[in-house]
Short mmCIF file of C-alpha atoms and ligand atoms in Angstrom, two decimals:
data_model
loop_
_atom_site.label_atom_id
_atom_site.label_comp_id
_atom_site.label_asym_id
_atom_site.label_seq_id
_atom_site.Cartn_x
_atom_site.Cartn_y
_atom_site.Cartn_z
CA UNK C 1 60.54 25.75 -115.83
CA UNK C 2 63.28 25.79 -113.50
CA UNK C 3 63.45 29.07 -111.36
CA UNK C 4 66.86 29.54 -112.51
CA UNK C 5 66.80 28.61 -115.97
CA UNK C 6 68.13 30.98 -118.43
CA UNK C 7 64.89 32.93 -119.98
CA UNK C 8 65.69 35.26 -122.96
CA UNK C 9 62.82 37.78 -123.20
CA UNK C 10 62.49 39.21 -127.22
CA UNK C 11 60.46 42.76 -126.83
CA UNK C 12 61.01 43.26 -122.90
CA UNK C 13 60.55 46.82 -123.34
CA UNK C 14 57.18 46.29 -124.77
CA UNK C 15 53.94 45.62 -123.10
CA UNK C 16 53.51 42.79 -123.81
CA UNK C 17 57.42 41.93 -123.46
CA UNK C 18 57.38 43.88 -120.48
CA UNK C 19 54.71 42.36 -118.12
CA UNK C 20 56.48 38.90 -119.24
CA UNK C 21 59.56 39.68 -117.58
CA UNK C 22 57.40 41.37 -114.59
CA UNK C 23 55.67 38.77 -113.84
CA UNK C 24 58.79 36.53 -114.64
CA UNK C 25 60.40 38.05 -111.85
CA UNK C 26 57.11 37.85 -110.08
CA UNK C 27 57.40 34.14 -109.62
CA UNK C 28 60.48 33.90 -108.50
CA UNK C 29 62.39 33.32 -111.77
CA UNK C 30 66.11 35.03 -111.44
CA UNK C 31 68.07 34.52 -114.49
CA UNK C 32 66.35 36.37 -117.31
CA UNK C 33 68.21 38.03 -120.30
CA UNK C 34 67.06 41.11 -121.87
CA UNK C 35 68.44 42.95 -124.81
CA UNK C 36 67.83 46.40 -126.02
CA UNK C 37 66.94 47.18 -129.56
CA UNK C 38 70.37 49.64 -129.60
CA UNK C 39 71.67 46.30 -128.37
CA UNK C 40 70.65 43.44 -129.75
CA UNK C 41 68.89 44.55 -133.89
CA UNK C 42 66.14 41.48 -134.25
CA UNK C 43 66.27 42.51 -137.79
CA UNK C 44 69.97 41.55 -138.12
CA UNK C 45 70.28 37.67 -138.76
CA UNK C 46 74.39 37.65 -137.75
CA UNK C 47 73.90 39.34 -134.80
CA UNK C 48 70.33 37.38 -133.91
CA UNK C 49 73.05 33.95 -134.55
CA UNK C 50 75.68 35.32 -132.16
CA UNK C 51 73.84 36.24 -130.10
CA UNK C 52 71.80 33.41 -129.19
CA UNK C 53 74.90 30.83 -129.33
CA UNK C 54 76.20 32.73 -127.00
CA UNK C 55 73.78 32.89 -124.63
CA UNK C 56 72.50 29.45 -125.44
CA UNK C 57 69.31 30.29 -123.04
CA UNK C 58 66.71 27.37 -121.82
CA UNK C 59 63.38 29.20 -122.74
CA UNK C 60 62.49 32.22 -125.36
CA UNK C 61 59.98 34.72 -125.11
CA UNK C 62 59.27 35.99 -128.19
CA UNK C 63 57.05 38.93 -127.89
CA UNK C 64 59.16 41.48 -130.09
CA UNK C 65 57.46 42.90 -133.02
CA UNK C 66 56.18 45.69 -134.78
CA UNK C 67 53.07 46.26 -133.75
CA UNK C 68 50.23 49.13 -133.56
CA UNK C 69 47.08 49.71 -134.15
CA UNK C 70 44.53 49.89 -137.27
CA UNK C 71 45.88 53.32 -138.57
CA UNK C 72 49.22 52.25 -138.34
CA UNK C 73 48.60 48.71 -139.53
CA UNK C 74 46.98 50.58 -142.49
CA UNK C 75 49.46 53.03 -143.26
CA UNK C 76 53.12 51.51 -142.82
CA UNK C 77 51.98 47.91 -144.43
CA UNK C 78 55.60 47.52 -146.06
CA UNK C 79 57.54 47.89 -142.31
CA UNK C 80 54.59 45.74 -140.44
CA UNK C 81 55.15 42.32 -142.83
CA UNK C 82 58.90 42.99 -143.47
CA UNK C 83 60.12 43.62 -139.83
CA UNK C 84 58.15 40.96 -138.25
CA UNK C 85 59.34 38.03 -140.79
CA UNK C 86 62.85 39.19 -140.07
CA UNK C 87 62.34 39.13 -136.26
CA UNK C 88 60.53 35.76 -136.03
CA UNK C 89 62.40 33.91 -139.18
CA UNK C 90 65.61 35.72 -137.11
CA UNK C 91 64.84 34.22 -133.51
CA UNK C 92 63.05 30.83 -134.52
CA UNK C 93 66.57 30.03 -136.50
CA UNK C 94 68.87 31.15 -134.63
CA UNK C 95 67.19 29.47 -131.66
CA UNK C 96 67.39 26.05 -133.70
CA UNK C 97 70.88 26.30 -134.16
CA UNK C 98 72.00 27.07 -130.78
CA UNK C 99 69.61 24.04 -129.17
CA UNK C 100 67.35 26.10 -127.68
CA UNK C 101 64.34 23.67 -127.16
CA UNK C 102 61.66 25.83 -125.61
CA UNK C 103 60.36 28.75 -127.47
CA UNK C 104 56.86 30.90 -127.00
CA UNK C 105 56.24 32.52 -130.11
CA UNK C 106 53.00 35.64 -129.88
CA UNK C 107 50.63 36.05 -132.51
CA UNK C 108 47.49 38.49 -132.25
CA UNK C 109 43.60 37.40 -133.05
CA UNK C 110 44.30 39.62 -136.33
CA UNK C 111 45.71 36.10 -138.12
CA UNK C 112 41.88 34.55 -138.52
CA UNK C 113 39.92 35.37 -141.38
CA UNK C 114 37.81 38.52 -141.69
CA UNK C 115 34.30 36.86 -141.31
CA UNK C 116 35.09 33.63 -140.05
CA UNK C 117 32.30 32.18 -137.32
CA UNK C 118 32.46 33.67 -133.77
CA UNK C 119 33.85 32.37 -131.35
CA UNK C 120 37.31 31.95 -133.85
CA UNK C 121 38.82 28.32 -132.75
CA UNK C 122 42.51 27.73 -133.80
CA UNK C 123 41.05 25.66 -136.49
CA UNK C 124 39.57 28.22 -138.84
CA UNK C 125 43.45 29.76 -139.23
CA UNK C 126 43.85 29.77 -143.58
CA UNK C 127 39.86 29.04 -144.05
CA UNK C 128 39.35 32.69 -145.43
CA UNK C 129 40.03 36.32 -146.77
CA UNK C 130 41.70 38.43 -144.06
CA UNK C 131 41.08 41.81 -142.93
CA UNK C 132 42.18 44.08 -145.39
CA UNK C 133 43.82 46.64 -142.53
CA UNK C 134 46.19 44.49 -140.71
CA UNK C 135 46.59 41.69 -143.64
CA UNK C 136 50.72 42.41 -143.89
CA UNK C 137 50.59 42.16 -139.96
CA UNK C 138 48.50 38.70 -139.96
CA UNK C 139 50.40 37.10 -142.80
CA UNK C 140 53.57 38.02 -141.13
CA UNK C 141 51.88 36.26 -137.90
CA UNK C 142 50.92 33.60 -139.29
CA UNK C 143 54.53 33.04 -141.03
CA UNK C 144 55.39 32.86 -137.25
CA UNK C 145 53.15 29.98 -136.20
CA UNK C 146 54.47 28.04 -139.60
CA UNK C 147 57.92 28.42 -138.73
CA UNK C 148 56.97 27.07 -134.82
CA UNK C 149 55.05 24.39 -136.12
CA UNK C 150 57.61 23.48 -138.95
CA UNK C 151 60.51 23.61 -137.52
CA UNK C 152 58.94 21.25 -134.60
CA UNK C 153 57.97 18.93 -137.15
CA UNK C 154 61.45 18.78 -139.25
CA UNK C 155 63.73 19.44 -136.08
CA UNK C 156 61.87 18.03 -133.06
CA UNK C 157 61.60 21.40 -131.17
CA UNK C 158 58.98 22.33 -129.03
CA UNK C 159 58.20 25.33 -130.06
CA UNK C 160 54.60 27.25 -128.82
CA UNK C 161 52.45 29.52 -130.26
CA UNK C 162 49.79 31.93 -128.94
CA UNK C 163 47.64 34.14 -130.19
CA UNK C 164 46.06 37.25 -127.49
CA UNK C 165 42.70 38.81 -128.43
CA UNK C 166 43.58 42.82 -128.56
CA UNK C 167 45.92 43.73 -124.79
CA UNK C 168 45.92 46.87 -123.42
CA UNK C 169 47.62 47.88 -119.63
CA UNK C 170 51.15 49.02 -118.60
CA UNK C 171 53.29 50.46 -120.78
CA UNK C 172 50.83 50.68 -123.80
CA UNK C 173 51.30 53.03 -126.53
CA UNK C 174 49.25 56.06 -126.31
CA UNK C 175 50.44 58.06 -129.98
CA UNK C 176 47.21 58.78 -131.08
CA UNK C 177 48.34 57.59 -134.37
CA UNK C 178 50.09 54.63 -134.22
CA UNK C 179 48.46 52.80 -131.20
CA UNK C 180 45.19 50.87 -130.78
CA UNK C 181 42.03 51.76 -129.40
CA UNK C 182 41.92 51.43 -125.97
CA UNK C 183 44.83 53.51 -125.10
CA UNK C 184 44.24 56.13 -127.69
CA UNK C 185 40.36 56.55 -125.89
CA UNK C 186 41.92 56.59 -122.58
CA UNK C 187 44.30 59.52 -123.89
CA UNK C 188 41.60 60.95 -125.34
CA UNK C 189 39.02 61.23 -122.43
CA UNK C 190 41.77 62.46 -120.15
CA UNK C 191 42.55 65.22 -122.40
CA UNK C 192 39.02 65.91 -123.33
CA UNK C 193 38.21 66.60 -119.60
CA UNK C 194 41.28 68.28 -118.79
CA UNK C 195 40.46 71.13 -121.76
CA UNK C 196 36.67 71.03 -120.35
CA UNK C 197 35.84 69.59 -123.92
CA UNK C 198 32.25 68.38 -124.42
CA UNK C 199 32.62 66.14 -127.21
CA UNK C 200 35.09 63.03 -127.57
CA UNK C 201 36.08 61.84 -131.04
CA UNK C 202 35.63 57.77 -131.88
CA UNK C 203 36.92 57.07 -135.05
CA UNK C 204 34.37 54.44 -137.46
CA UNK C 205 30.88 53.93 -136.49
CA UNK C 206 31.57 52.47 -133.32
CA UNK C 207 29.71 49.35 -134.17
CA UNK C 208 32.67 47.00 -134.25
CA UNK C 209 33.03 44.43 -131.40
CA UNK C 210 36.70 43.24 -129.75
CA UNK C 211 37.31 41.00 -126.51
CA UNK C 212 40.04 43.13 -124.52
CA UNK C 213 42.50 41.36 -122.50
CA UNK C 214 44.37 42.99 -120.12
CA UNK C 215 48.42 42.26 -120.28
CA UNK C 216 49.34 41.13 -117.46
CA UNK C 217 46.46 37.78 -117.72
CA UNK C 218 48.89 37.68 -121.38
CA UNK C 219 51.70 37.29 -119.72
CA UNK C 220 50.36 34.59 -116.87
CA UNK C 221 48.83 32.86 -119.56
CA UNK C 222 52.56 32.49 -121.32
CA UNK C 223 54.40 31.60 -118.10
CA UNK C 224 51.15 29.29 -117.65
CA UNK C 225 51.72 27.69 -121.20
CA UNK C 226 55.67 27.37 -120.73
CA UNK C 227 55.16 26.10 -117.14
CA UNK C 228 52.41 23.24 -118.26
CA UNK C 229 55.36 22.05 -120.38
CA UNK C 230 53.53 22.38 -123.60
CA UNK C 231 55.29 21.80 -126.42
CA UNK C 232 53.43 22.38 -129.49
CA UNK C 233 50.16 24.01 -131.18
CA UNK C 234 48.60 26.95 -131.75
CA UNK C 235 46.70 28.65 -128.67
CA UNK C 236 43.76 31.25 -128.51
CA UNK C 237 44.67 33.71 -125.11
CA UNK C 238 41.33 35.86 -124.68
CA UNK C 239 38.87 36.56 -122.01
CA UNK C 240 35.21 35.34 -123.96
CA UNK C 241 33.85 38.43 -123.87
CA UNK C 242 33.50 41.12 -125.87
CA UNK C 243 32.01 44.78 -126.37
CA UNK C 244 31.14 47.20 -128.86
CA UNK C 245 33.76 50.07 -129.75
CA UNK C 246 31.04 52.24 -128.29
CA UNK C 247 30.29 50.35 -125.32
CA UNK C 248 34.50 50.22 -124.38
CA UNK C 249 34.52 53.94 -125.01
CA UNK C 250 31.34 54.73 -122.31
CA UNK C 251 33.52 52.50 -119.87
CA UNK C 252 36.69 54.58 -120.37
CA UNK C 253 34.67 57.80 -119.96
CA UNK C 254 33.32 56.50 -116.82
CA UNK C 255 36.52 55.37 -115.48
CA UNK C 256 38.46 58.76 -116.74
CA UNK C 257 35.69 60.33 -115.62
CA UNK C 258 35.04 62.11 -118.81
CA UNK C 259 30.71 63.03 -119.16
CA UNK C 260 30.72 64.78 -122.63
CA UNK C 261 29.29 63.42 -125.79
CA UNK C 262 30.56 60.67 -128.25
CA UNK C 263 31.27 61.84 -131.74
CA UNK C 264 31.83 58.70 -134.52
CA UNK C 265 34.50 59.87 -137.27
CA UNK C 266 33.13 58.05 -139.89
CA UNK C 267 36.25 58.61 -141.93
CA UNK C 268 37.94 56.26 -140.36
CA UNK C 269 38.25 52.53 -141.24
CA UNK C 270 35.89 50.10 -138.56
CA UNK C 271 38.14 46.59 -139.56
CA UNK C 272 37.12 43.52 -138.36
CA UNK C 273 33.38 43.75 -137.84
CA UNK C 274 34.24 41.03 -134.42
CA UNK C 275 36.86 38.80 -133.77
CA UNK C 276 35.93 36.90 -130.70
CA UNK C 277 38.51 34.11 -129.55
CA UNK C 278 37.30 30.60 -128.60
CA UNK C 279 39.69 29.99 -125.40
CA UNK C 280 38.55 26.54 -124.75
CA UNK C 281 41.76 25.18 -125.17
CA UNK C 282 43.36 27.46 -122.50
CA UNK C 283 40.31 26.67 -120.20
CA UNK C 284 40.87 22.64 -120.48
CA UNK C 285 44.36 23.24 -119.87
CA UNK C 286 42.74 24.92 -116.36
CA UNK C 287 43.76 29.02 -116.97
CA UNK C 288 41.07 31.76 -117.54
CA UNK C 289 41.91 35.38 -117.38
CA UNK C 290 41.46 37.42 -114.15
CA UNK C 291 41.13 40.89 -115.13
CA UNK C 292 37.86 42.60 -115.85
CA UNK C 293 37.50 45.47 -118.55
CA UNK C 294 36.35 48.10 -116.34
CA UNK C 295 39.52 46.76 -113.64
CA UNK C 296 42.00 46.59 -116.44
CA UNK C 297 41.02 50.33 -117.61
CA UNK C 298 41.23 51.79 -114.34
CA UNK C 299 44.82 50.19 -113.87
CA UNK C 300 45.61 51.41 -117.53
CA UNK C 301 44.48 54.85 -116.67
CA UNK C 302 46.64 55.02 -113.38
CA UNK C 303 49.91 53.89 -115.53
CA UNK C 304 48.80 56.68 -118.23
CA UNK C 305 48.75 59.31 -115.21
CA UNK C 306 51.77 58.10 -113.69
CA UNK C 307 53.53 57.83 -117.30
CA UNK C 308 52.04 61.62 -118.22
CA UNK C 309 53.59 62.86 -114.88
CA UNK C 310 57.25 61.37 -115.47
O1 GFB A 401 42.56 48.68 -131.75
P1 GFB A 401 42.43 49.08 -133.18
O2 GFB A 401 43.27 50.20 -133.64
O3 GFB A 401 42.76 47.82 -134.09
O4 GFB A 401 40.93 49.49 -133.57
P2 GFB A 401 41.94 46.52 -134.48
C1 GFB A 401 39.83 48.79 -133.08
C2 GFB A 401 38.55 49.54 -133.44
O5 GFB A 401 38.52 50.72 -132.63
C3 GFB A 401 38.40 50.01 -134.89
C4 GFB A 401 38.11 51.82 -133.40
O6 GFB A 401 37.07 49.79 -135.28
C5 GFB A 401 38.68 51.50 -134.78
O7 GFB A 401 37.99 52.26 -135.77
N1 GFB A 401 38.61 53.07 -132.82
C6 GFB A 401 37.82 54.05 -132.32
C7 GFB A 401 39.89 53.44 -132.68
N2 GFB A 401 38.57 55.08 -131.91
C8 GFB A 401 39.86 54.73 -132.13
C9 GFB A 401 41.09 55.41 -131.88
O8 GFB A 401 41.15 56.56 -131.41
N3 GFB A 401 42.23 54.73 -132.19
C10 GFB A 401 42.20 53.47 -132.72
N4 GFB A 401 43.36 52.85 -132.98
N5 GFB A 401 41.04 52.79 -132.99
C11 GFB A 401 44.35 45.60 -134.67
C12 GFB A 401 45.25 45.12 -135.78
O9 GFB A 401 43.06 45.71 -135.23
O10 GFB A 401 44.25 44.67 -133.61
C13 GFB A 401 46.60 44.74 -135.24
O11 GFB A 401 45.36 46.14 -136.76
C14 GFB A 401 46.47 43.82 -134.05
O12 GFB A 401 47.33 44.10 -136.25
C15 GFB A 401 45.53 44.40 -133.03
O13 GFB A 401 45.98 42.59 -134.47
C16 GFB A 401 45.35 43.47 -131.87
O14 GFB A 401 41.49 45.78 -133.27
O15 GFB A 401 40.89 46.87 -135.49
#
């Protein structure tokens, strides 16, 4: 990628979208476009069309979407597969029509079957039953990747997709509610030892496993993937590791510094029993993530504090 090309970033108020155009920046590259969503509505085809033959950019980043975590997946399952087809059938388009030949299009680990083997390899995507929780999500996801792949086939695009284990980091949602686990148990220690609790709520049976991956090794694996010139396929973004709920909560206590007791709400849903990415294909193109957990929570707790205190 040139330094100066023109790099649209979909979602740069996200995390994910967020540490893209951070580290963007990072590297040196100067002429990136950004859009609000009071600015620019993803949802709204005509304006997606204008839009992007007007700006005509080089490369797309398309990390806007709805996203959350498995409460939210479970409860607004109508908004999660309707907003994301929009966004992605929207930008992938739109981006055709305007020539724009380079697009990165993010998925999430959630797209692989439910009890496919571990470690998941691209391969197994459409080999099984999802997960019940996040199956409007997923489909919508893997919509995404058809429209990449499709639209390279018919129109001679180059058009990328990858898929991140579960990210957590800077600018992470912390409802308790809508957002995913880390976060919400980093919230959740810091309160608990603020109020002096003894006792920190987990919801499920704490049982379940999930490879964590901090955001900013996302975003230099995207920049990695656009840089290397890649211009199809579907690739897993992960670090090879992965812990028991339980185990990730102990490490946030530690780090929050939180010594009371865990307390499993077994009312709530544990999803995937593991979905563990195989990142081979990452690692023979020569990236590996950076970040360890216990690294990545400590820099997620210091942008919580510094988020809390704004
Ligand atoms: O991160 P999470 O919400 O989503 O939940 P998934 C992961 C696991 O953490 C589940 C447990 O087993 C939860 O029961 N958990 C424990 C908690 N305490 C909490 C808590 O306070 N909040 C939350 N949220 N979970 C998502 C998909 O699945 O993964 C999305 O629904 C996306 O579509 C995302 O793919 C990456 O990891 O289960």
């Amino acid at each position: 990628m040139d330094k100066n090309a023109k790099i649209f970033i979909a979602g740069h108020r996200g995390m994910v979208g967020s540490a893209i155009a951070r580290r963007l920046a990072a590297a040196g590259y100067t002429n990136l476009i950004t859009r609000t969503h009071a600015e620019l509505d993803l949802i709204d085809q005509t304006v997606v069309t204008q839009f992007l033959e007007h700006e005509k950019p080089d490369y797309i980043f398309l990390a806007a979407a709805k996203v959350g975590g498995i409460h939210a997946n479970n409860t607004y399952r109508a908004e999660f597969i309707y907003q994301n087809l929009m966004i992605e059938a929207n930008i992938v388009h739109a981006a055709w029509k305007a020539g724009v030949q380079r697009l990165l299009f993010l998925g999430s680990s959630c797209i692989y079957p439910r009890d496919c083997p571990q470690p998941i390899k691209e391969e197994y995507l459409l080999t099984g039953p999802l997960e019940q929780t996040n199956e409007p999500y997923a489909i919508a996801k893997i919509v995404g990747i058809k429209l990449c792949e499709n639209y390279n086939r018919q129109y001679g695009t180059q058009y990328v997709s990858a898929m991140p284990t579960n990210l957590y980091g800077p600018n992470d949602n912390y409802d308790l509610n809508t957002s995913h686990v880390l976060p919400a148990l980093i919230r959740k220690a810091h309160e608990a030892k603020v109020r002096g609790d003894k006792e920190l709520v987990v919801w499920g049976s704490g049982k379940p496993m999930r490879e964590f991956l901090y955001v900013d090794d996302m975003a230099d694996a995207c920049i990695f993937l656009m840089e290397q010139n890649i211009s199809e396929g579907l690739f897993n973004v992960g670090t090879a590791e992965d812990v028991t709920i339980r185990e990730v909560a102990e490490t946030v206590m530690s780090v929050v510094g939180f010594d009371g007791e865990i307390v499993f709400d077994a009312s709530k849903p544990d999803g995937t029993p593991r979905k563990l990415l195989n990142v081979d294909r990452m690692r023979e193109l020569g990236w590996q993530a950076k970040t360890s957990l216990r690294d990545g929570i400590a820099k997620s707790y210091a942008d919580f504090l510094t988020k809390s205190a704004e």
